[in-house]
Amino acid sequence: MSALDHTSVPTRQLAPGYVVPRLIKGGWQLAGGHGTVSRAQAIADMVAFAEAGITAFDCADIYTGVEELIGEFLREWYGRHGAAAPTIRVHTKCVPDRDALPNLTRADIERLIDRSLTRLGVEALDLVQFHWWNFDVPGWLEAAIHLAELKRAGKIRQLGVTNFDTPRLRALLDAGIPIVSHQVQCSLLDRRALGDMATLCVERGVGLLTYGALAGGFFHEQWLGAPEPQSPLENRSLVKYRLIIDEFGGWAAFQQLLHTMRRIADAHGTTIGAVALRAVVDEPAVTSVIVGARHAQHLPATLASLSVEFTAAEREALKSLMAAAPGPRGDVYHLERDATGVHAGIMRYNLNTA
């Protein structure tokens, strides 16, 4: 595929006039806690993804340094390709600190949005995805209303949420907040978003933008037949998804899933990662899958997922393993919101202040 030939990356409409590729490059692994990041290499990798047709990028105001990195990439991209450059979509998040929630004001929300505008160097944010740490603290609806006002003022083009539960997302939609997307975790290990949440989103025209399809790198050949990893793990992604593996049924159940995925990958001449991505891309409620591929060396395997077509028998083999798994159960982000649980124990709640 030649540079700027995007025909191999399909797209979907997320909102009227707003089209995104089925694969989006994630930015979490470029943030603090994931090892040393070379700015020059990170920007070069973004250019490679965009030239291959993955022209949407996901980040957040709490991903340390990532909005600034993407801002540098945007200047490089449009400087390199000029007026003919394909449009780049940048999806960021508005994540007020947990400690700030009780006293959050409209001015606080606008300061967060203005800071993202400055970091990215843009006149309007393509998509802002709103997160609220603790629903026991009132104010989430009012904060969403403030964001909708900033959308009307032209600072935000599209408005989404991330990691809301089903009742609260329904409440936002019923209140007339123009939500077009919901970013949620979804993989062959974690199907929580594909129950009531997916039903609501399909009914109300909200596209699911999913993360975690590669389980932080656990869906890879290096883990097939490997002994159960012990702490400390290499980075925060592995810690996070190791806990999801435990919910799925533990290391033995995960190995059984990996062996099945490897057989499917062999039949299609591809990789375990490509199988993992394709399984989520194929979900009807999913608009796009966010891929946490840190380096461009992962680009060929990422694109390969788009050419995989499962047989009925392969789908059934995966479905049976998922049906046998004891978890994760509950609504979207339910486990992560439990302040007494292990999932909440790895969270960082006040990164905007930091």
Coordinates of C-alpha atoms in Angstrom, one line a residue:
M1 CA 0.0 0.0 0.0
S2 CA 1.5 3.4 -1.0
A3 CA 1.5 6.4 1.2
L4 CA -1.9 8.2 1.5
D5 CA -3.6 5.2 0.0
H6 CA -6.5 4.7 2.5
T7 CA -8.6 2.2 0.5
S8 CA -7.7 -0.7 2.8
V9 CA -9.0 1.0 6.0
P10 CA -12.8 1.1 6.0
T11 CA -14.6 4.0 7.7
R12 CA -17.9 4.6 9.5
Q13 CA -20.0 7.7 10.1
L14 CA -19.9 8.5 13.8
A15 CA -22.1 11.6 13.4
P16 CA -23.5 13.4 10.4
G17 CA -20.6 14.6 8.4
Y18 CA -18.1 13.1 10.8
V19 CA -16.4 9.9 9.5
V20 CA -13.8 7.9 11.3
P21 CA -11.7 4.9 10.4
R22 CA -12.6 1.5 11.9
L23 CA -9.2 1.5 13.6
I24 CA -8.0 4.4 15.7
K25 CA -4.5 4.8 17.1
G26 CA -4.5 5.0 20.9
G27 CA -2.2 7.3 22.9
W28 CA -2.3 5.9 26.5
Q29 CA 0.9 3.9 26.0
L30 CA 2.7 7.1 25.1
A31 CA 1.8 8.6 28.5
G32 CA 3.8 8.4 31.8
G33 CA 4.1 5.0 33.3
H34 CA 4.8 3.1 30.1
G35 CA 8.5 3.7 29.7
T36 CA 10.7 6.2 28.0
V37 CA 9.1 7.9 24.9
S38 CA 11.2 9.3 22.0
R39 CA 9.3 12.4 20.8
A40 CA 10.8 12.2 17.3
Q41 CA 10.0 8.5 17.0
A42 CA 6.5 8.9 18.4
I43 CA 5.7 11.6 15.8
A44 CA 7.2 9.5 13.0
D45 CA 5.1 6.6 14.1
M46 CA 1.9 8.7 14.0
V47 CA 2.8 9.9 10.5
A48 CA 3.2 6.2 9.4
F49 CA -0.2 5.3 10.9
A50 CA -1.9 8.3 9.2
E51 CA -0.3 7.6 5.9
A52 CA -1.6 4.0 6.1
G53 CA -5.2 5.3 6.6
I54 CA -5.5 5.3 10.4
T55 CA -6.3 8.9 10.5
A56 CA -7.9 9.2 13.9
F57 CA -6.0 9.4 17.2
D58 CA -7.2 9.0 20.8
C59 CA -5.7 10.8 23.8
A60 CA -6.8 12.5 27.0
D61 CA -6.0 15.5 29.1
I62 CA -4.7 13.2 31.8
Y63 CA -2.3 11.3 29.4
T64 CA 0.8 13.1 30.4
G65 CA 2.4 14.8 27.5
V66 CA 0.3 13.1 24.8
E67 CA -1.8 16.0 23.7
E68 CA 1.3 18.0 23.1
L69 CA 2.9 15.1 21.1
I70 CA -0.2 14.9 18.9
G71 CA -0.1 18.7 18.5
E72 CA 3.5 18.4 17.2
F73 CA 2.4 15.6 14.9
L74 CA -0.5 17.7 13.5
R75 CA 2.0 20.5 12.6
E76 CA 4.3 17.9 11.0
W77 CA 1.4 16.2 9.1
Y78 CA -0.1 19.4 7.6
G79 CA 3.3 20.9 7.0
R80 CA 4.4 17.8 5.1
H81 CA 1.2 17.3 3.0
G82 CA -0.2 20.8 2.7
A83 CA -3.7 21.6 1.8
A84 CA -4.2 18.2 0.2
A85 CA -3.6 16.4 3.5
P86 CA -6.3 13.9 4.6
T87 CA -8.1 15.2 7.6
I88 CA -6.8 14.0 11.0
R89 CA -9.4 13.4 13.8
V90 CA -8.1 13.8 17.3
H91 CA -10.3 12.5 20.1
T92 CA -9.4 13.7 23.5
K93 CA -11.1 13.4 26.9
C94 CA -12.2 15.7 29.7
V95 CA -11.4 14.0 33.0
P96 CA -11.9 16.3 36.0
D97 CA -9.9 15.1 39.0
R98 CA -11.8 13.0 41.5
D99 CA -11.0 15.4 44.3
A100 CA -12.3 18.3 42.3
L101 CA -15.7 16.8 41.5
P102 CA -17.6 18.2 44.6
N103 CA -16.8 21.8 43.7
L104 CA -16.4 21.6 39.9
T105 CA -17.7 24.7 38.1
R106 CA -18.3 25.7 34.5
A107 CA -15.1 27.8 34.5
D108 CA -13.2 24.7 35.6
I109 CA -14.5 22.7 32.7
E110 CA -13.8 25.5 30.3
R111 CA -10.2 25.7 31.6
L112 CA -9.7 22.0 30.9
I113 CA -11.0 22.4 27.3
D114 CA -9.0 25.5 26.7
R115 CA -5.8 23.8 27.8
S116 CA -6.5 20.9 25.4
L117 CA -7.0 23.4 22.6
T118 CA -3.7 25.0 23.4
R119 CA -1.8 21.7 23.8
L120 CA -3.1 20.4 20.4
G121 CA -2.8 23.8 18.7
V122 CA -6.3 23.6 17.2
E123 CA -9.2 26.0 17.0
A124 CA -11.8 23.3 18.0
L125 CA -11.6 19.9 19.5
D126 CA -12.9 17.2 17.2
L127 CA -14.3 15.0 19.9
V128 CA -14.3 15.4 23.7
Q129 CA -15.1 12.3 25.7
F130 CA -16.3 13.1 29.2
H131 CA -15.4 11.0 32.2
W132 CA -16.8 11.2 35.8
W133 CA -15.0 9.2 38.5
N134 CA -17.6 8.8 41.1
F135 CA -21.4 8.9 40.5
D136 CA -22.0 9.2 44.2
V137 CA -20.8 12.8 43.8
P138 CA -23.5 14.9 42.1
G139 CA -22.6 17.2 39.2
W140 CA -22.0 14.9 36.3
L141 CA -25.1 16.0 34.4
E142 CA -24.3 19.7 35.0
A143 CA -20.8 19.2 33.8
A144 CA -22.1 17.5 30.6
I145 CA -24.4 20.5 30.1
H146 CA -21.4 22.8 30.4
L147 CA -19.6 20.8 27.7
A148 CA -22.7 21.0 25.5
E149 CA -22.6 24.7 25.9
L150 CA -18.9 24.8 24.9
K151 CA -19.9 22.7 21.9
R152 CA -22.4 25.3 20.9
A153 CA -19.8 28.0 21.4
G154 CA -17.6 26.3 18.8
K155 CA -14.8 24.9 21.0
I156 CA -16.0 21.3 20.6
R157 CA -17.2 19.7 17.4
Q158 CA -18.5 16.4 18.8
L159 CA -19.3 15.3 22.3
G160 CA -18.9 11.8 23.7
V161 CA -18.4 10.0 27.1
T162 CA -16.1 7.4 28.4
N163 CA -16.8 4.6 30.9
F164 CA -20.3 5.7 31.9
D165 CA -22.7 3.1 33.1
T166 CA -25.9 2.4 31.3
P167 CA -28.4 4.3 33.5
R168 CA -26.2 7.5 33.5
L169 CA -25.7 7.4 29.8
R170 CA -29.4 7.1 29.3
A171 CA -29.9 10.0 31.6
L172 CA -27.6 12.2 29.6
L173 CA -29.3 11.3 26.4
D174 CA -32.7 11.9 27.9
A175 CA -31.5 15.3 29.0
G176 CA -30.7 16.2 25.4
I177 CA -26.9 16.1 25.7
P178 CA -25.7 15.5 22.1
I179 CA -23.6 12.4 22.8
V180 CA -22.4 10.7 19.6
S181 CA -19.9 8.2 21.1
H182 CA -19.0 6.1 24.1
Q183 CA -15.5 4.9 24.7
V184 CA -15.5 1.6 26.6
Q185 CA -13.3 -1.4 27.2
C186 CA -14.1 -4.4 25.0
S187 CA -12.2 -7.5 24.0
L188 CA -12.5 -11.3 23.8
L189 CA -11.8 -11.1 27.6
D190 CA -14.2 -8.4 28.5
R191 CA -17.8 -8.3 27.0
R192 CA -19.4 -6.0 29.5
A193 CA -20.1 -3.3 27.0
L194 CA -21.9 -5.7 24.6
G195 CA -25.0 -6.2 26.8
D196 CA -27.4 -3.5 27.9
M197 CA -24.9 -0.8 27.0
A198 CA -24.6 -1.9 23.4
T199 CA -28.4 -2.1 23.1
L200 CA -28.9 1.4 24.4
C201 CA -26.2 2.8 22.1
V202 CA -27.6 1.2 19.0
E203 CA -31.1 2.4 19.9
R204 CA -29.9 6.0 20.5
G205 CA -27.3 6.3 17.7
V206 CA -24.3 6.3 19.9
G207 CA -21.2 4.7 18.5
L208 CA -19.0 2.5 20.7
L209 CA -15.3 3.4 20.5
T210 CA -13.6 0.5 22.2
Y211 CA -10.2 0.1 23.8
G212 CA -8.4 -2.9 25.2
A213 CA -8.9 -5.3 22.3
L214 CA -5.2 -6.4 22.6
A215 CA -5.5 -6.6 26.4
G216 CA -2.5 -4.4 26.8
G217 CA -0.3 -6.7 24.7
F218 CA -1.4 -10.0 26.3
F219 CA -3.0 -11.1 23.0
H220 CA 0.4 -11.9 21.5
E221 CA 2.3 -15.0 20.6
Q222 CA 4.9 -14.3 23.3
W223 CA 2.3 -15.3 26.0
L224 CA 1.1 -18.5 24.3
G225 CA 2.3 -21.3 26.5
A226 CA 4.2 -18.9 28.8
P227 CA 4.1 -19.4 32.6
E228 CA 1.8 -17.2 34.6
P229 CA 3.6 -13.8 35.0
Q230 CA 4.6 -12.6 38.4
S231 CA 4.7 -9.1 39.8
P232 CA 6.1 -6.6 39.1
L233 CA 4.9 -6.4 35.5
E234 CA 6.6 -4.3 32.9
N235 CA 4.0 -1.5 32.6
R236 CA 0.6 -0.3 33.8
S237 CA -1.2 -1.8 30.8
L238 CA 0.0 -5.3 31.7
V239 CA -1.0 -4.8 35.3
K240 CA -4.5 -3.6 34.3
Y241 CA -5.2 -6.4 31.9
R242 CA -3.7 -9.1 34.1
L243 CA -6.5 -8.3 36.5
I244 CA -9.0 -8.7 33.6
I245 CA -7.5 -12.1 32.8
D246 CA -8.1 -13.1 36.5
E247 CA -11.8 -12.0 36.1
F248 CA -12.0 -14.1 32.8
G249 CA -11.1 -17.2 34.8
G250 CA -7.4 -17.0 35.3
W251 CA -4.2 -18.0 33.4
A252 CA -5.3 -21.5 32.4
A253 CA -8.6 -20.1 30.8
F254 CA -6.6 -17.4 29.1
Q255 CA -4.2 -20.0 27.7
Q256 CA -7.1 -22.0 26.3
L257 CA -8.3 -18.8 24.6
L258 CA -4.9 -18.1 23.2
H259 CA -4.5 -21.6 21.8
T260 CA -7.9 -21.2 20.0
M261 CA -6.9 -17.8 18.7
R262 CA -3.6 -19.2 17.4
R263 CA -5.4 -22.0 15.5
I264 CA -7.6 -19.4 13.9
A265 CA -4.7 -17.2 13.1
D266 CA -2.8 -20.1 11.5
A267 CA -5.8 -20.8 9.3
H268 CA -5.8 -17.2 8.0
G269 CA -2.0 -16.7 7.9
T270 CA -2.1 -14.0 10.5
T271 CA -1.4 -13.3 14.2
I272 CA -3.2 -13.6 17.5
G273 CA -3.4 -9.8 17.7
A274 CA -5.1 -9.6 14.3
V275 CA -7.7 -12.2 15.5
A276 CA -8.2 -10.2 18.7
L277 CA -8.8 -6.9 16.8
R278 CA -11.1 -8.5 14.2
A279 CA -13.3 -10.0 16.9
V280 CA -14.1 -6.6 18.2
V281 CA -14.3 -4.8 14.8
D282 CA -17.0 -7.3 13.9
E283 CA -19.3 -6.4 16.8
P284 CA -22.3 -4.5 15.3
A285 CA -22.4 -1.8 17.9
V286 CA -18.7 -1.0 17.6
T287 CA -17.9 2.0 15.3
S288 CA -14.1 1.9 15.8
V289 CA -11.5 0.0 17.7
I290 CA -8.7 2.0 19.4
V291 CA -5.4 0.2 19.0
G292 CA -2.7 0.8 21.6
A293 CA 0.1 0.2 19.1
R294 CA 3.0 2.2 20.4
H295 CA 5.3 1.7 17.5
A296 CA 4.8 1.7 13.7
Q297 CA 6.4 -1.8 13.6
H298 CA 3.0 -3.0 14.8
L299 CA 1.2 -1.3 11.8
P300 CA 1.3 -4.3 9.4
A301 CA -0.2 -6.7 12.0
T302 CA -2.8 -4.0 12.9
L303 CA -3.9 -3.6 9.3
A304 CA -3.9 -7.3 8.7
S305 CA -6.9 -7.6 11.1
L306 CA -9.1 -5.9 8.5
S307 CA -8.6 -8.7 6.0
V308 CA -9.5 -11.6 8.4
E309 CA -12.9 -13.2 7.8
F310 CA -13.9 -15.7 10.5
T311 CA -15.8 -18.9 9.5
A312 CA -18.9 -19.9 11.4
A313 CA -17.0 -22.6 13.2
E314 CA -14.3 -20.1 14.3
R315 CA -16.9 -17.7 15.6
E316 CA -18.5 -20.5 17.6
A317 CA -15.2 -21.7 19.0
L318 CA -14.5 -18.2 20.4
K319 CA -18.1 -17.7 21.5
S320 CA -18.1 -21.0 23.5
L321 CA -15.0 -20.0 25.4
M322 CA -16.4 -16.5 26.3
A323 CA -19.7 -18.1 27.4
A324 CA -17.8 -20.4 29.8
A325 CA -15.9 -17.5 31.4
P326 CA -17.1 -16.4 34.9
G327 CA -16.4 -12.8 34.2
P328 CA -15.9 -9.9 34.0
R329 CA -19.5 -9.3 34.9
G330 CA -21.6 -6.2 35.5
D331 CA -22.1 -2.9 33.7
V332 CA -19.3 -1.0 32.0
Y333 CA -16.6 0.1 34.4
H334 CA -18.5 -1.3 37.4
L335 CA -15.4 -3.2 38.7
E336 CA -13.2 -0.3 38.2
R337 CA -15.5 2.0 40.2
D338 CA -15.4 -0.2 43.2
A339 CA -13.1 1.8 45.5
T340 CA -12.4 -1.3 47.6
G341 CA -11.5 -3.5 44.7
V342 CA -8.2 -4.4 43.0
H343 CA -9.1 -2.7 39.8
A344 CA -9.5 0.7 41.4
G345 CA -6.2 0.2 43.3
I346 CA -4.2 0.8 40.2
M347 CA -6.1 4.0 39.2
R348 CA -4.6 7.5 39.3
Y349 CA -7.4 9.9 40.0
N350 CA -5.9 13.4 40.2
L351 CA -3.6 13.7 37.2
N352 CA -4.9 17.0 36.0
T353 CA -3.8 18.6 39.3
A354 CA -0.5 16.8 39.0

